[in-house]
Each structure stands twice: as structure tokens, then as C-alpha cells.
Amino acid sequence: MVVRFIESCRLPTPFGVFDMHGFEEIDTGQEHVALSLGEVSDGRPVLGRTHSECLTGDALYSMRCDCGYQLEEALRSIAIEGRGVLLYLRQEGRGIGLLNKIRAYRLQDEGADTVEANERLGFAADLRDYSMCLDMLEHLGIKQLRLMTNNPVKVDALRDLGVDVVERVPLEVGRNPHNESYLNTKRSRMGHWFHTHQDDDPPPSQE
């Protein structure tokens, strides 16, 4: 077991009233949450997303990435579906932390792409760990997942853990002039799937 369940509560959002479930990593004390909506433990495939924390995109309206847009669209999609789950993992900056992410952004300001910036700081392009996801999903009684992602590594990582990912649901939102290069790098250097070239989207409408 990687995480232990701590407590649940109701979480009203602009998209609907979710249940928020708190988890703590046993070895590190790191905290993660899951947001669930509707009946997710009935054995049917559940629409869901694993979303890594991005303070700049999720809370500060940054247009340098697509994270805030994806978070909002995932919650909206779950609400439209009437049932689903979002695992919010505290892994800022693809695992390098907030301050190192700021350092990486500075390198990107000087011309590095997102992969080069991480590597210049001595990190791999992506240090995220999804090992806690299986425990979180099992606690919620979720057997099969329709995963909202553009990242093939995430699909493979969850399947390697034993999560039954039965479908990959594209989540292509938020392309704008500030993140065009970032998204192109994710496609060309990190293998992300992007099948459409979106028109510019407005910033996320978080409150």
C-alpha cells in the first residue's frame, strides 16, 4: 500500500457538488486528493483523470501550459457525464517542485524548451510517480477507467500498476500563443497525442 485514506467531505464547485477524499503517502506524508461524482463503484467504466498539481496553471491562470484548462475541462466533462473521478496528485512541475519549476521557466524564457530546461537543471523530463493511483481507485471501488489524457506514458504507467484503463479520452484544450511551443514540444519530444490544432482559447474561468 502506497497511500492511506484519511477523510472525505463534500466539495461544491461551479461544475457540481463533488466528494473530496484525502489520502496520505505512508512513507513520505505527501498528501493527495480524489474528487468523485456520482456512483463510481458499480463496476461500470468510470470517466477519470489523474492530474498533477500545477499551481501556476491551476490556481494562478498561467497560459504557459495547458494544465488549468485541462483541469477545468476534466471537471466539466465529469459533471456532464454525471459520474467520474479526478485524482489530484501533488507533483508540481512534473515532479521537480515549484521553485525548480520557476528555474525551468526562466530557462525557457531564454530559449530552452520544457525538456531541455529540466535537463539543464539535472532532472529527467518527467519525474512523476503514479504508484498511489491504484490505492486511491481501489478505495473508491473503481475497477475500470476511461482515462482523460494526451500522455501515452500515463496510460502505460497506470496499466503497469494494474489499473484497467479501457479507453483513452483525448483532452485537447487551451492552446494559445503563450503555450504553442510547449505543446509542440510535448508532442514532438514527449510523444503526447494531439490530433487537432485548436483555435486560441480564453484563460480558464476559475473563481
CSV table of C-alpha atoms in Angstrom, one decimal:
chain,number,residue,atom,x,y,z
A,1,MET,CA,0.0,0.0,0.0
A,2,VAL,CA,1.4,3.4,-1.0
A,3,VAL,CA,-1.3,5.7,0.5
A,4,ARG,CA,-3.8,5.5,3.3
A,5,PHE,CA,-7.2,7.1,3.2
A,6,ILE,CA,-7.7,9.9,5.7
A,7,GLU,CA,-11.2,11.5,5.3
A,8,SER,CA,-13.9,12.6,2.9
A,9,CYS,CA,-16.2,15.7,2.6
A,10,ARG,CA,-18.4,17.4,0.1
A,11,LEU,CA,-16.9,20.0,-2.2
A,12,PRO,CA,-19.3,22.3,-4.1
A,13,THR,CA,-17.7,23.6,-7.3
A,14,PRO,CA,-19.0,25.6,-10.3
A,15,PHE,CA,-19.4,22.2,-12.1
A,16,GLY,CA,-21.3,20.4,-9.4
A,17,VAL,CA,-21.0,19.0,-5.9
A,18,PHE,CA,-18.2,16.5,-5.7
A,19,ASP,CA,-17.0,14.3,-2.9
A,20,MET,CA,-13.4,15.0,-1.9
A,21,HIS,CA,-11.3,12.2,-0.5
A,22,GLY,CA,-8.0,12.8,1.2
A,23,PHE,CA,-5.0,10.4,1.1
A,24,GLU,CA,-1.6,10.4,2.6
A,25,GLU,CA,1.5,8.7,1.3
A,26,ILE,CA,2.7,6.2,4.0
A,27,ASP,CA,6.4,6.7,3.5
A,28,THR,CA,6.6,10.4,2.8
A,29,GLY,CA,3.5,12.1,4.3
A,30,GLN,CA,2.8,13.7,0.9
A,31,GLU,CA,-1.0,14.5,0.5
A,32,HIS,CA,-3.2,13.8,-2.5
A,33,VAL,CA,-6.9,14.1,-3.1
A,34,ALA,CA,-9.5,12.5,-5.3
A,35,LEU,CA,-12.7,14.2,-6.4
A,36,SER,CA,-15.6,11.8,-7.2
A,37,LEU,CA,-19.0,12.5,-8.6
A,38,GLY,CA,-22.0,10.1,-8.7
A,39,GLU,CA,-21.9,6.3,-8.4
A,40,VAL,CA,-18.4,5.1,-9.3
A,41,SER,CA,-18.3,1.8,-7.6
A,42,ASP,CA,-20.9,-0.1,-9.6
A,43,GLY,CA,-18.4,-1.9,-11.9
A,44,ARG,CA,-19.0,0.3,-15.0
A,45,PRO,CA,-16.1,2.0,-16.6
A,46,VAL,CA,-15.5,5.5,-14.9
A,47,LEU,CA,-14.5,8.6,-16.8
A,48,GLY,CA,-11.5,9.9,-14.9
A,49,ARG,CA,-8.3,11.8,-14.9
A,50,THR,CA,-5.0,11.8,-13.0
A,51,HIS,CA,-4.0,15.5,-12.8
A,52,SER,CA,-0.6,16.5,-11.4
A,53,GLU,CA,-0.6,19.7,-9.3
A,54,CYS,CA,0.3,22.9,-11.3
A,55,LEU,CA,0.0,25.9,-9.0
A,56,THR,CA,0.7,28.3,-11.9
A,57,GLY,CA,-1.8,26.8,-14.3
A,58,ASP,CA,-4.5,25.5,-11.9
A,59,ALA,CA,-4.6,28.5,-9.5
A,60,LEU,CA,-2.8,31.4,-11.0
A,61,TYR,CA,-4.3,31.4,-14.5
A,62,SER,CA,-0.9,30.8,-16.3
A,63,MET,CA,-1.2,30.5,-20.1
A,64,ARG,CA,2.3,28.9,-20.3
A,65,CYS,CA,0.9,25.4,-20.1
A,66,ASP,CA,-2.5,23.7,-20.6
A,67,CYS,CA,-2.9,22.4,-17.1
A,68,GLY,CA,-5.5,24.8,-15.8
A,69,TYR,CA,-7.5,24.3,-19.0
A,70,GLN,CA,-7.3,20.5,-18.7
A,71,LEU,CA,-8.3,20.6,-15.0
A,72,GLU,CA,-11.4,22.7,-15.8
A,73,GLU,CA,-12.4,20.6,-18.8
A,74,ALA,CA,-12.0,17.3,-16.9
A,75,LEU,CA,-14.2,18.5,-14.1
A,76,ARG,CA,-16.7,19.8,-16.6
A,77,SER,CA,-16.7,16.5,-18.6
A,78,ILE,CA,-17.2,14.5,-15.4
A,79,ALA,CA,-20.2,16.8,-14.4
A,80,ILE,CA,-21.7,16.3,-17.9
A,81,GLU,CA,-21.2,12.6,-17.6
A,82,GLY,CA,-22.9,12.6,-14.2
A,83,ARG,CA,-20.2,10.4,-12.7
A,84,GLY,CA,-16.4,10.2,-12.6
A,85,VAL,CA,-13.2,10.8,-10.7
A,86,LEU,CA,-10.3,13.1,-10.7
A,87,LEU,CA,-7.1,12.2,-8.9
A,88,TYR,CA,-5.2,15.4,-7.9
A,89,LEU,CA,-1.6,14.4,-7.3
A,90,ARG,CA,0.8,16.8,-5.5
A,91,GLN,CA,3.6,16.5,-8.1
A,92,GLU,CA,4.3,20.1,-9.1
A,93,GLY,CA,6.4,20.7,-12.2
A,94,ARG,CA,6.2,17.1,-13.4
A,95,GLY,CA,7.8,16.1,-10.1
A,96,ILE,CA,10.6,18.7,-9.8
A,97,GLY,CA,8.8,21.1,-7.4
A,98,LEU,CA,7.6,24.6,-7.6
A,99,LEU,CA,10.9,26.5,-7.1
A,100,ASN,CA,12.7,24.3,-9.7
A,101,LYS,CA,9.8,24.8,-12.0
A,102,ILE,CA,10.3,28.6,-11.7
A,103,ARG,CA,14.0,28.0,-12.5
A,104,ALA,CA,12.9,25.9,-15.5
A,105,TYR,CA,10.6,28.7,-16.7
A,106,ARG,CA,13.5,31.1,-16.6
A,107,LEU,CA,15.5,28.8,-18.8
A,108,GLN,CA,12.5,28.6,-21.2
A,109,ASP,CA,12.4,32.4,-21.2
A,110,GLU,CA,15.9,32.2,-22.5
A,111,GLY,CA,15.1,29.8,-25.3
A,112,ALA,CA,15.1,26.3,-23.9
A,113,ASP,CA,12.2,24.0,-24.4
A,114,THR,CA,10.5,22.3,-21.5
A,115,VAL,CA,12.6,19.1,-21.8
A,116,GLU,CA,15.9,21.0,-22.2
A,117,ALA,CA,15.1,23.2,-19.2
A,118,ASN,CA,14.6,20.2,-16.9
A,119,GLU,CA,17.7,18.5,-18.2
A,120,ARG,CA,19.8,21.6,-17.6
A,121,LEU,CA,18.7,21.6,-14.0
A,122,GLY,CA,19.8,18.0,-13.7
A,123,PHE,CA,16.3,16.4,-13.9
A,124,ALA,CA,14.7,14.0,-16.3
A,125,ALA,CA,11.9,15.4,-18.5
A,126,ASP,CA,9.2,13.8,-16.3
A,127,LEU,CA,9.8,12.6,-12.7
A,128,ARG,CA,6.2,11.8,-11.8
A,129,ASP,CA,5.1,8.7,-9.9
A,130,TYR,CA,1.7,7.2,-10.3
A,131,SER,CA,2.0,4.4,-7.8
A,132,MET,CA,-0.5,6.0,-5.4
A,133,CYS,CA,-3.3,5.9,-8.0
A,134,LEU,CA,-4.1,2.2,-7.7
A,135,ASP,CA,-4.8,2.5,-3.9
A,136,MET,CA,-6.9,5.6,-4.5
A,137,LEU,CA,-9.0,4.0,-7.2
A,138,GLU,CA,-9.4,0.8,-5.2
A,139,HIS,CA,-10.6,2.7,-2.1
A,140,LEU,CA,-13.3,4.3,-4.3
A,141,GLY,CA,-14.3,0.9,-5.7
A,142,ILE,CA,-13.3,1.9,-9.3
A,143,LYS,CA,-12.5,-1.2,-11.4
A,144,GLN,CA,-12.2,0.3,-14.9
A,145,LEU,CA,-11.1,3.7,-16.1
A,146,ARG,CA,-11.8,5.8,-19.2
A,147,LEU,CA,-8.8,8.0,-18.8
A,148,MET,CA,-8.8,11.6,-20.0
A,149,THR,CA,-5.2,12.3,-21.1
A,150,ASN,CA,-3.0,13.0,-24.1
A,151,ASN,CA,0.0,11.3,-22.5
A,152,PRO,CA,0.8,7.8,-23.5
A,153,VAL,CA,3.3,7.4,-20.6
A,154,LYS,CA,0.5,7.9,-18.2
A,155,VAL,CA,-1.7,5.3,-19.8
A,156,ASP,CA,1.2,2.7,-19.7
A,157,ALA,CA,2.1,3.6,-16.2
A,158,LEU,CA,-1.4,3.1,-14.8
A,159,ARG,CA,-1.8,-0.2,-16.8
A,160,ASP,CA,1.6,-1.4,-15.4
A,161,LEU,CA,0.3,-0.8,-11.9
A,162,GLY,CA,-2.8,-2.9,-12.6
A,163,VAL,CA,-5.3,-0.2,-13.4
A,164,ASP,CA,-7.7,-1.4,-16.1
A,165,VAL,CA,-7.6,1.6,-18.5
A,166,VAL,CA,-10.3,0.6,-21.0
A,167,GLU,CA,-10.3,3.8,-23.1
A,168,ARG,CA,-8.1,6.8,-23.7
A,169,VAL,CA,-10.2,10.0,-23.9
A,170,PRO,CA,-8.4,13.0,-25.6
A,171,LEU,CA,-8.2,16.2,-23.6
A,172,GLU,CA,-7.0,18.8,-26.0
A,173,VAL,CA,-7.8,22.3,-24.7
A,174,GLY,CA,-6.1,25.6,-24.0
A,175,ARG,CA,-3.8,26.1,-27.0
A,176,ASN,CA,-2.7,29.7,-27.1
A,177,PRO,CA,0.3,31.8,-28.3
A,178,HIS,CA,1.9,31.5,-24.9
A,179,ASN,CA,2.0,27.7,-24.8
A,180,GLU,CA,2.2,26.8,-28.5
A,181,SER,CA,5.9,25.9,-28.3
A,182,TYR,CA,5.3,24.0,-25.0
A,183,LEU,CA,2.5,21.9,-26.6
A,184,ASN,CA,4.6,21.2,-29.7
A,185,THR,CA,7.4,20.0,-27.5
A,186,LYS,CA,5.1,17.7,-25.6
A,187,ARG,CA,4.1,16.2,-29.0
A,188,SER,CA,7.5,16.0,-30.7
A,189,ARG,CA,9.8,15.2,-27.7
A,190,MET,CA,7.5,13.5,-25.2
A,191,GLY,CA,5.2,11.7,-27.5
A,192,HIS,CA,1.9,13.2,-26.4
A,193,TRP,CA,-1.1,12.7,-28.7
A,194,PHE,CA,-2.5,15.8,-30.3
A,195,HIS,CA,-5.0,15.2,-33.1
A,196,THR,CA,-6.4,18.6,-33.6
A,197,HIS,CA,-5.0,22.1,-33.8
A,198,GLN,CA,-7.2,24.2,-31.6
A,199,ASP,CA,-8.1,27.8,-32.0
A,200,ASP,CA,-6.9,30.0,-29.3
A,201,ASP,CA,-8.9,29.5,-26.1
A,202,PRO,CA,-9.6,32.1,-23.4
A,203,PRO,CA,-7.9,31.6,-20.0
A,204,PRO,CA,-9.6,29.2,-17.6
A,205,SER,CA,-12.6,30.7,-15.8
A,206,GLN,CA,-11.6,29.6,-12.3
A,207,GLU,CA,-13.1,31.6,-9.4
